[in-house]
Amino acid sequence: MAPKKAKIKEKKTDEAQPSTAEWSHSAQQLTTEEAVGTSGRPDELLLAGSGSQEAVATDLADDLLLTDDSVDILKKAHDFTMAEELKTLDRDRKELDALRKRLDDEKTENAYKATPSRGRLPSSSNDVEIDDAPEFASIMSGGGSDYANYTVLMPPTPDNQPYSGGGGAPSSTSAGGSKPDDFPLPPYGPSASTKLVNRRGGAGGDDGAGGVSGKMDRRLSTARVPAPSKSLLLRSQTGDFDHNRWLFETKGTYGIGNAYWPQDNNAYADDDGGGAGGGPVKMEDLVDKPWKPLSRKVAIPPGILSPYRLLVLVRFISLFLFLIWRATNPNLDALWLWGISIVCEFWFAFSWLLDQMPKLNPINRAVDLAALREKFESVTPTNPTGRSDLPGLDVFISTADPYKEPPLTTANSLLSILSTEYPAEKLFVYISDDGGALLTFEAMAEACEFAKVWVPFCRKHSIEPRNPDSYFNQKGDPTKGKKRPDFVKDRRWIKREYDEFKVRINGLADLIRRRANAMNARERKLARDKQAADVPTVKATWMADGTHWPGTWLDSAPDHAKGDHASIVQVMIKNPHYDVVPGDAASHPYLDFTGVDVRVPMFVYLSREKRPGYDHNKKAGAMNAMVRASAILSNGPFMLNFDCDHYIYNCMAIREAMCYMLDRGGDRICYIQFPQRFEGIDPSDRYANHNTVFFDGNMRALDGLQGPMYVGTGCLFRRYAVYGFNPPRTNEYRGIYGQVKVPIDPHGHHHPGPEELRPLPEHPDHEAPQRFGKSKMFIETIAVAEYQGRPLQDHPSVQNGRPPGALLMPRPPLDAATVAESVAVVSCWYEDGTEWGLRVGWIYGSVTEDVVTGYRMHNRGWRSVYCITRRDAFRGTAPINLTDRLHQVLRWATGSVEIFFSKNNAFLASRRLKFLQRLSYLNVGIYPFTSLFLIMYCLLPALSLFSGQFIVATLDPTFLCYLLLITITLMLLCLLEVKWSGIGLEEWWRNEQFWVIGGTSAHLAAVLQGLLKVIAGIEISFTLTAKAAAEDDDDPFAELYLVKWTSLFIPPLAVIGINIIALVVGVSRTVYAEIPQYSKLLGGGFFSFWVLAHYYPFAKGLMGRRGRTPTLVYVWAGLISITVSLLWITISPPDDRIAQGGIDV
């Protein structure tokens, strides 16, 4: 190498040498990170010889910001060192790989300081010795040894920030003379000025003293370039600096944050070793996920909602103008016909307005289940074990008669609830057997035994749905999405177990009767052996353990009959352990539950006491008994109620409801209503059993106001709201239509208005015995339930919250005193002198206790939420027989009439009820009265055909234009409503048909029954709707074709028969008239056909299977036709004149 050095010396002899003073002011020592690359990793060094000599030198000049003279020096150095560097590249790479592995394991400051001594490349002939080459001296420094002190500008990333061992801030100085195309360097640290970083040492001061002491033993290899050249990092199209590529290729960063943190966590600590939080700054301080809401509103697209609202306005104006025109243009030839029609039309317009106005603000909602899990079931400083912090949930199942509500159906519902995705230690299930039947009791005992294998099986294989009957009967491939190799074996075994379980349930009735007969025979024999003839023999019902059943016996006896039996509370499954109990291979002889939580939630059988002379208030009384008993045993702050034929179809549905209850502002929500979905309905949905127009249209629209109404099963309640308390925050809506919102204090002492708005005292003990009863243990649970139902106080915007981790403590085990107290609170005398059913719990006095209970909560200022899940949350059964369906509608309509004539009428609501919400509740009480006008309007076409007149004098163009405009706007409204609600046109049409069928039958009967109750005080009683389907394996819809006669058939039959006869009369009159008046025939005939089209499902239902019409239908049709004919002859007797075309002959 000596000749080469001499050659270089000859070329540089005549060049001017820079002074040492001009270089020394910026002399820096290079840090180890800069010696191997900007990321501090040796594997990032780049070979400068990848291009030509001039390109490399230019790149180095651009990257290191060298002077033009230094560029010339680097060109010569590159030519001198390139060959030898290539030879040692392979060996250097192997050493660098080993060094990278060591550097990754060392996270402290000493790791970086030790890098030059451990990972420095060995010196070879390609390294230019600074001391032996004075000819490399710059013309600016005046000496060869100053070559090592050249100044570079590096981006101030966390990796190349110089620091001292004590964590002091790096020194910085201003750098001037940067080129115009240099990429901007963002300011970091205490100074925004550019930092001068030495290539191999630490940070130096402005006088360069930090790099002088050791620069004689430093080496510089021009083959080591810390970052890609700027020319290679330019975008090909714009020519701008590609910052993303620079970050990728150099692993460079800008500052500190949760996107990247330097290897040394203490690098950014304060001088005293502490950060802003009192300790070193760590990555964990920034990686905490930001606060997330658990739910959000999803607005309907304006492209749908705005035209919808506009069409509502257009139709309202059209109806208003049409009614004015109708009122000012009477038919003088038939004033009675005109008068009936105009009264009906005014009422229909009013009814449409009540139904349409609450639909102006529909919304959708969405939840974040991942955020729920992160907040309540993740490992956090307040929850170090990751145990569930979710509140407790009490689930209620209500049943009354095991012979109308099959125990197998109830057992399947119970199994779906026990296996749902909710912490087992936080889930408590109760069943209320209002009939006190041993059949239900033993069926639930069998279900609890089967649950020990069904629940772990569902958890292991993520079964959906978790109702075993629905799961095994669903169509499709059961192995779809299943990955465990033992799934087929497990499913085959559990299917066999379930079949045996069904056989045992089906045979329980006979087993109980045979056991009772045997035990009674033994008792009689023992009595005869003791010669105790005077001992009365009682036909008792016996349990399997040989004791008398305390409930209803098969053969009624005193204290053991329906309506006369003791209270029963039986904890069939105890509260499980508060920690997960994983199974193992020995947990079951046939199923491997290794790693699967085998716990089963707590289950309690309950039957309240019934005695003669007490009003037990039907289902509402049973629900209140479960509320009190559950408060003593588990006291879950939330409650979910089911009918016995409903089950959980989506195992995540409860978690979705909790997202609303536990979200910010969730403390103002009283209940979460789920839509009701049904199975076993005929594909055409002949009688609108799905009721999708109501559940997907009306209820979704109410969600945009104060919330949906409570409509029975599938509703999750806040226990504190059920107790009759006011919400923590509420508003009053004042003005003509509630346009002025005034926040009020619901717990203030001055509360004018209805008695129910008076808040319960802050200390329930003051008036608790008068309101809740005399159970001190129950009263103590009220404050606990309110506190546990609060949302987490994890954000400043959360009001009335609780701290995280407050519900991690295990629940104490049940003792005999607690169970005894739960028995006492379900006695028939407990509610005497209290406000249960009046202001507390489910409200009494109405067949539709669900609507009244929800109305009372809304009237206090609470809100509710409608939870529509992507997969149906719950499913149940509905009556598909015409008779059963009409009786169901009759019960609902009768309850609405009772609401209208009670203090629960929306006219008497408080100011806390929103205006449009008030209209919706007003419509609930008024809609049955529409039947009075509907049946008259359905008979108007027949009366027009009989009389030869019409509701208007002539088919005036104005009348036809109004009629066309009203019809078109109605159709367009329906199309848009279908768009935002997701219902189908066929479903909408079925709903319209059954509205006419029910309106002229069940609604009319409900109005008459309601008037009888109000005027004469006659109580209304209804029989329980049977939940069992017809026993026909060949046709699952066999019940659809059953024709069971009821008096509700008479009004629709009369309307159909009269319209058919009227069509025949009208056609005959017009055809045989001298001057036919086809306009009147067209008007009356069109409306008659329109009426008959609405009655098509009713007529089809009367025909039964394969069109076989019962003889009774023909008999009634003949009687109605004869009656109408005689009535018409009496009203309009024929005379001696013959009228032909309007000309008397």
Short mmCIF file of N, CA, C and O in Angstrom, two decimals, residues 968-1031:
data_model
loop_
_atom_site.label_atom_id
_atom_site.label_comp_id
_atom_site.label_asym_id
_atom_site.label_seq_id
_atom_site.Cartn_x
_atom_site.Cartn_y
_atom_site.Cartn_z
N ILE A 968 -100.02 7.29 -4.01
CA ILE A 968 -98.62 7.27 -4.45
C ILE A 968 -97.69 7.62 -3.29
O ILE A 968 -96.65 6.96 -3.09
N THR A 969 -98.04 8.65 -2.52
CA THR A 969 -97.18 9.00 -1.37
C THR A 969 -97.12 7.86 -0.35
O THR A 969 -96.07 7.61 0.25
N LEU A 970 -98.25 7.17 -0.17
CA LEU A 970 -98.24 6.04 0.75
C LEU A 970 -97.31 4.93 0.25
O LEU A 970 -96.54 4.35 1.03
N MET A 971 -97.36 4.65 -1.04
CA MET A 971 -96.49 3.61 -1.59
C MET A 971 -95.01 4.01 -1.48
O MET A 971 -94.16 3.18 -1.14
N LEU A 972 -94.73 5.26 -1.77
CA LEU A 972 -93.34 5.71 -1.67
C LEU A 972 -92.84 5.68 -0.23
O LEU A 972 -91.69 5.32 0.05
N LEU A 973 -93.71 6.06 0.70
CA LEU A 973 -93.34 5.98 2.11
C LEU A 973 -93.04 4.55 2.52
O LEU A 973 -92.08 4.28 3.27
N CYS A 974 -93.84 3.64 2.03
CA CYS A 974 -93.61 2.23 2.35
C CYS A 974 -92.28 1.75 1.78
O CYS A 974 -91.54 1.00 2.44
N LEU A 975 -91.97 2.17 0.56
CA LEU A 975 -90.70 1.76 -0.04
C LEU A 975 -89.51 2.28 0.75
O LEU A 975 -88.54 1.56 1.00
N LEU A 976 -89.57 3.54 1.18
CA LEU A 976 -88.47 4.10 1.96
C LEU A 976 -88.41 3.48 3.35
O LEU A 976 -87.33 3.28 3.91
N GLU A 977 -89.57 3.19 3.91
CA GLU A 977 -89.58 2.54 5.22
C GLU A 977 -88.99 1.14 5.13
O GLU A 977 -88.27 0.69 6.03
N VAL A 978 -89.28 0.47 4.05
CA VAL A 978 -88.66 -0.83 3.82
C VAL A 978 -87.15 -0.67 3.71
O VAL A 978 -86.37 -1.52 4.17
N LYS A 979 -86.71 0.43 3.13
CA LYS A 979 -85.28 0.66 2.91
C LYS A 979 -84.54 0.85 4.23
O LYS A 979 -83.49 0.25 4.45
N TRP A 980 -85.06 1.69 5.13
CA TRP A 980 -84.31 1.95 6.35
C TRP A 980 -84.60 0.95 7.47
O TRP A 980 -83.82 0.83 8.42
N SER A 981 -85.69 0.21 7.37
CA SER A 981 -86.00 -0.76 8.41
C SER A 981 -85.55 -2.17 8.05
O SER A 981 -85.37 -3.00 8.95
N GLY A 982 -85.38 -2.45 6.77
CA GLY A 982 -84.93 -3.77 6.36
C GLY A 982 -86.03 -4.79 6.21
O GLY A 982 -85.75 -5.97 5.98
N ILE A 983 -87.30 -4.39 6.32
CA ILE A 983 -88.39 -5.34 6.14
C ILE A 983 -88.65 -5.54 4.65
O ILE A 983 -88.21 -4.74 3.81
N GLY A 984 -89.38 -6.59 4.31
CA GLY A 984 -89.68 -6.87 2.93
C GLY A 984 -91.06 -6.37 2.54
O GLY A 984 -91.94 -6.14 3.39
N LEU A 985 -91.28 -6.19 1.24
CA LEU A 985 -92.58 -5.72 0.77
C LEU A 985 -93.68 -6.74 1.08
O LEU A 985 -94.81 -6.37 1.42
N GLU A 986 -93.34 -8.02 0.95
CA GLU A 986 -94.34 -9.04 1.27
C GLU A 986 -94.71 -8.99 2.74
O GLU A 986 -95.88 -9.14 3.11
N GLU A 987 -93.72 -8.76 3.61
CA GLU A 987 -94.02 -8.64 5.04
C GLU A 987 -94.89 -7.43 5.32
O GLU A 987 -95.80 -7.49 6.16
N TRP A 988 -94.62 -6.34 4.62
CA TRP A 988 -95.44 -5.14 4.80
C TRP A 988 -96.88 -5.42 4.36
O TRP A 988 -97.84 -5.01 5.03
N TRP A 989 -97.06 -6.11 3.24
CA TRP A 989 -98.41 -6.39 2.74
C TRP A 989 -99.14 -7.36 3.68
O TRP A 989 -100.33 -7.19 3.94
N ARG A 990 -98.46 -8.36 4.21
CA ARG A 990 -99.08 -9.26 5.17
C ARG A 990 -99.51 -8.51 6.42
O ARG A 990 -100.56 -8.79 7.02
N ASN A 991 -98.71 -7.57 6.83
CA ASN A 991 -99.07 -6.78 8.00
C ASN A 991 -100.33 -5.95 7.74
O ASN A 991 -101.19 -5.82 8.62
N GLU A 992 -100.43 -5.37 6.54
CA GLU A 992 -101.62 -4.60 6.19
C GLU A 992 -102.87 -5.50 6.16
O GLU A 992 -103.94 -5.12 6.62
N GLN A 993 -102.72 -6.70 5.63
CA GLN A 993 -103.86 -7.62 5.57
C GLN A 993 -104.33 -8.00 6.96
O GLN A 993 -105.53 -7.95 7.26
N PHE A 994 -103.38 -8.36 7.83
CA PHE A 994 -103.83 -8.79 9.15
C PHE A 994 -104.28 -7.61 10.00
O PHE A 994 -105.03 -7.80 10.97
N TRP A 995 -103.84 -6.41 9.69
CA TRP A 995 -104.37 -5.24 10.40
C TRP A 995 -105.87 -5.10 10.14
O TRP A 995 -106.64 -4.81 11.06
N VAL A 996 -106.29 -5.36 8.91
CA VAL A 996 -107.73 -5.31 8.61
C VAL A 996 -108.45 -6.49 9.25
O VAL A 996 -109.54 -6.33 9.83
N ILE A 997 -107.87 -7.69 9.19
CA ILE A 997 -108.52 -8.87 9.78
C ILE A 997 -108.65 -8.71 11.29
O ILE A 997 -109.73 -8.92 11.87
N GLY A 998 -107.56 -8.34 11.94
CA GLY A 998 -107.62 -8.16 13.38
C GLY A 998 -108.43 -6.96 13.80
O GLY A 998 -109.07 -6.97 14.86
N GLY A 999 -108.41 -5.91 12.97
CA GLY A 999 -109.16 -4.71 13.31
C GLY A 999 -110.66 -4.90 13.30
O GLY A 999 -111.39 -4.25 14.06
N THR A 1000 -111.14 -5.79 12.45
CA THR A 1000 -112.58 -6.03 12.38
C THR A 1000 -113.02 -7.23 13.21
O THR A 1000 -114.20 -7.61 13.15
N SER A 1001 -112.11 -7.83 13.96
CA SER A 1001 -112.49 -8.98 14.79
C SER A 1001 -111.99 -8.80 16.22
O SER A 1001 -112.76 -8.45 17.12
N ALA A 1002 -110.69 -9.02 16.45
CA ALA A 1002 -110.14 -8.98 17.80
C ALA A 1002 -110.18 -7.58 18.39
O ALA A 1002 -110.53 -7.40 19.57
N HIS A 1003 -109.84 -6.57 17.62
CA HIS A 1003 -109.84 -5.21 18.15
C HIS A 1003 -111.25 -4.77 18.52
O HIS A 1003 -111.44 -4.09 19.54
N LEU A 1004 -112.20 -5.13 17.71
CA LEU A 1004 -113.59 -4.77 18.01
C LEU A 1004 -114.06 -5.44 19.30
O LEU A 1004 -114.69 -4.80 20.16
N ALA A 1005 -113.72 -6.71 19.47
CA ALA A 1005 -114.08 -7.41 20.71
C ALA A 1005 -113.36 -6.81 21.91
O ALA A 1005 -113.91 -6.74 23.01
N ALA A 1006 -112.11 -6.37 21.71
CA ALA A 1006 -111.37 -5.77 22.82
C ALA A 1006 -112.01 -4.47 23.28
O ALA A 1006 -112.07 -4.20 24.49
N VAL A 1007 -112.49 -3.68 22.34
CA VAL A 1007 -113.16 -2.43 22.72
C VAL A 1007 -114.42 -2.74 23.52
O VAL A 1007 -114.70 -2.09 24.55
N LEU A 1008 -115.19 -3.72 23.10
CA LEU A 1008 -116.41 -4.07 23.83
C LEU A 1008 -116.08 -4.60 25.22
O LEU A 1008 -116.72 -4.23 26.21
N GLN A 1009 -115.06 -5.44 25.35
CA GLN A 1009 -114.67 -5.95 26.66
C GLN A 1009 -114.14 -4.84 27.56
O GLN A 1009 -114.43 -4.82 28.77
N GLY A 1010 -113.36 -3.93 26.99
CA GLY A 1010 -112.85 -2.82 27.79
C GLY A 1010 -113.95 -1.92 28.30
O GLY A 1010 -113.92 -1.49 29.46
N LEU A 1011 -114.94 -1.67 27.46
CA LEU A 1011 -116.07 -0.85 27.91
C LEU A 1011 -116.86 -1.56 29.00
O LEU A 1011 -117.34 -0.92 29.95
N LEU A 1012 -117.02 -2.88 28.87
CA LEU A 1012 -117.73 -3.62 29.91
C LEU A 1012 -116.98 -3.57 31.24
O LEU A 1012 -117.58 -3.47 32.31
N LYS A 1013 -115.64 -3.63 31.17
CA LYS A 1013 -114.88 -3.55 32.41
C LYS A 1013 -114.98 -2.18 33.05
O LYS A 1013 -115.10 -2.06 34.28
N VAL A 1014 -114.95 -1.13 32.24
CA VAL A 1014 -115.00 0.22 32.79
C VAL A 1014 -116.40 0.54 33.30
O VAL A 1014 -116.58 1.11 34.39
N ILE A 1015 -117.43 0.16 32.53
CA ILE A 1015 -118.80 0.54 32.89
C ILE A 1015 -119.39 -0.42 33.92
O ILE A 1015 -119.94 0.01 34.95
N ALA A 1016 -119.28 -1.71 33.67
CA ALA A 1016 -119.94 -2.69 34.54
C ALA A 1016 -118.99 -3.36 35.52
O ALA A 1016 -119.44 -4.10 36.40
N GLY A 1017 -117.69 -3.15 35.38
CA GLY A 1017 -116.72 -3.75 36.30
C GLY A 1017 -116.51 -5.23 36.08
O GLY A 1017 -116.07 -5.94 36.99
N ILE A 1018 -116.79 -5.73 34.89
CA ILE A 1018 -116.60 -7.15 34.58
C ILE A 1018 -115.14 -7.39 34.26
O ILE A 1018 -114.59 -6.78 33.34
N GLU A 1019 -114.52 -8.27 35.04
CA GLU A 1019 -113.11 -8.55 34.83
C GLU A 1019 -112.91 -9.40 33.57
O GLU A 1019 -113.76 -10.21 33.20
N ILE A 1020 -111.77 -9.22 32.96
CA ILE A 1020 -111.43 -9.92 31.72
C ILE A 1020 -110.44 -11.02 32.06
O ILE A 1020 -109.43 -10.80 32.74
N SER A 1021 -110.74 -12.22 31.64
CA SER A 1021 -109.84 -13.35 31.88
C SER A 1021 -109.49 -13.99 30.55
O SER A 1021 -110.31 -14.04 29.63
N PHE A 1022 -108.27 -14.46 30.47
CA PHE A 1022 -107.78 -15.10 29.25
C PHE A 1022 -107.16 -16.44 29.61
O PHE A 1022 -106.55 -16.60 30.67
N THR A 1023 -107.31 -17.38 28.71
CA THR A 1023 -106.68 -18.67 28.89
C THR A 1023 -105.26 -18.62 28.32
O THR A 1023 -104.96 -17.85 27.41
N LEU A 1024 -104.40 -19.43 28.90
CA LEU A 1024 -103.00 -19.47 28.47
C LEU A 1024 -102.89 -20.05 27.07
O LEU A 1024 -103.50 -21.07 26.76
N THR A 1025 -102.15 -19.38 26.22
CA THR A 1025 -101.94 -19.88 24.86
C THR A 1025 -101.03 -21.09 24.89
O THR A 1025 -99.94 -21.05 25.47
N ALA A 1026 -101.48 -22.18 24.27
CA ALA A 1026 -100.68 -23.40 24.26
C ALA A 1026 -99.42 -23.19 23.43
O ALA A 1026 -99.47 -22.64 22.32
N LYS A 1027 -98.28 -23.65 23.97
CA LYS A 1027 -97.00 -23.49 23.27
C LYS A 1027 -96.65 -24.71 22.43
O LYS A 1027 -95.71 -24.68 21.66
N ALA A 1028 -97.37 -25.81 22.59
CA ALA A 1028 -97.02 -27.03 21.87
C ALA A 1028 -97.56 -26.98 20.46
O ALA A 1028 -98.66 -26.51 20.21
N ALA A 1029 -96.78 -27.47 19.52
CA ALA A 1029 -97.20 -27.52 18.13
C ALA A 1029 -97.99 -28.79 17.88
O ALA A 1029 -98.04 -29.71 18.68
N ALA A 1030 -98.65 -28.83 16.73
CA ALA A 1030 -99.43 -30.01 16.38
C ALA A 1030 -98.50 -31.20 16.18
O ALA A 1030 -97.42 -31.09 15.61
N GLU A 1031 -98.97 -32.36 16.66
CA GLU A 1031 -98.16 -33.57 16.58
C GLU A 1031 -98.32 -34.19 15.19
O GLU A 1031 -99.15 -35.05 14.96
#
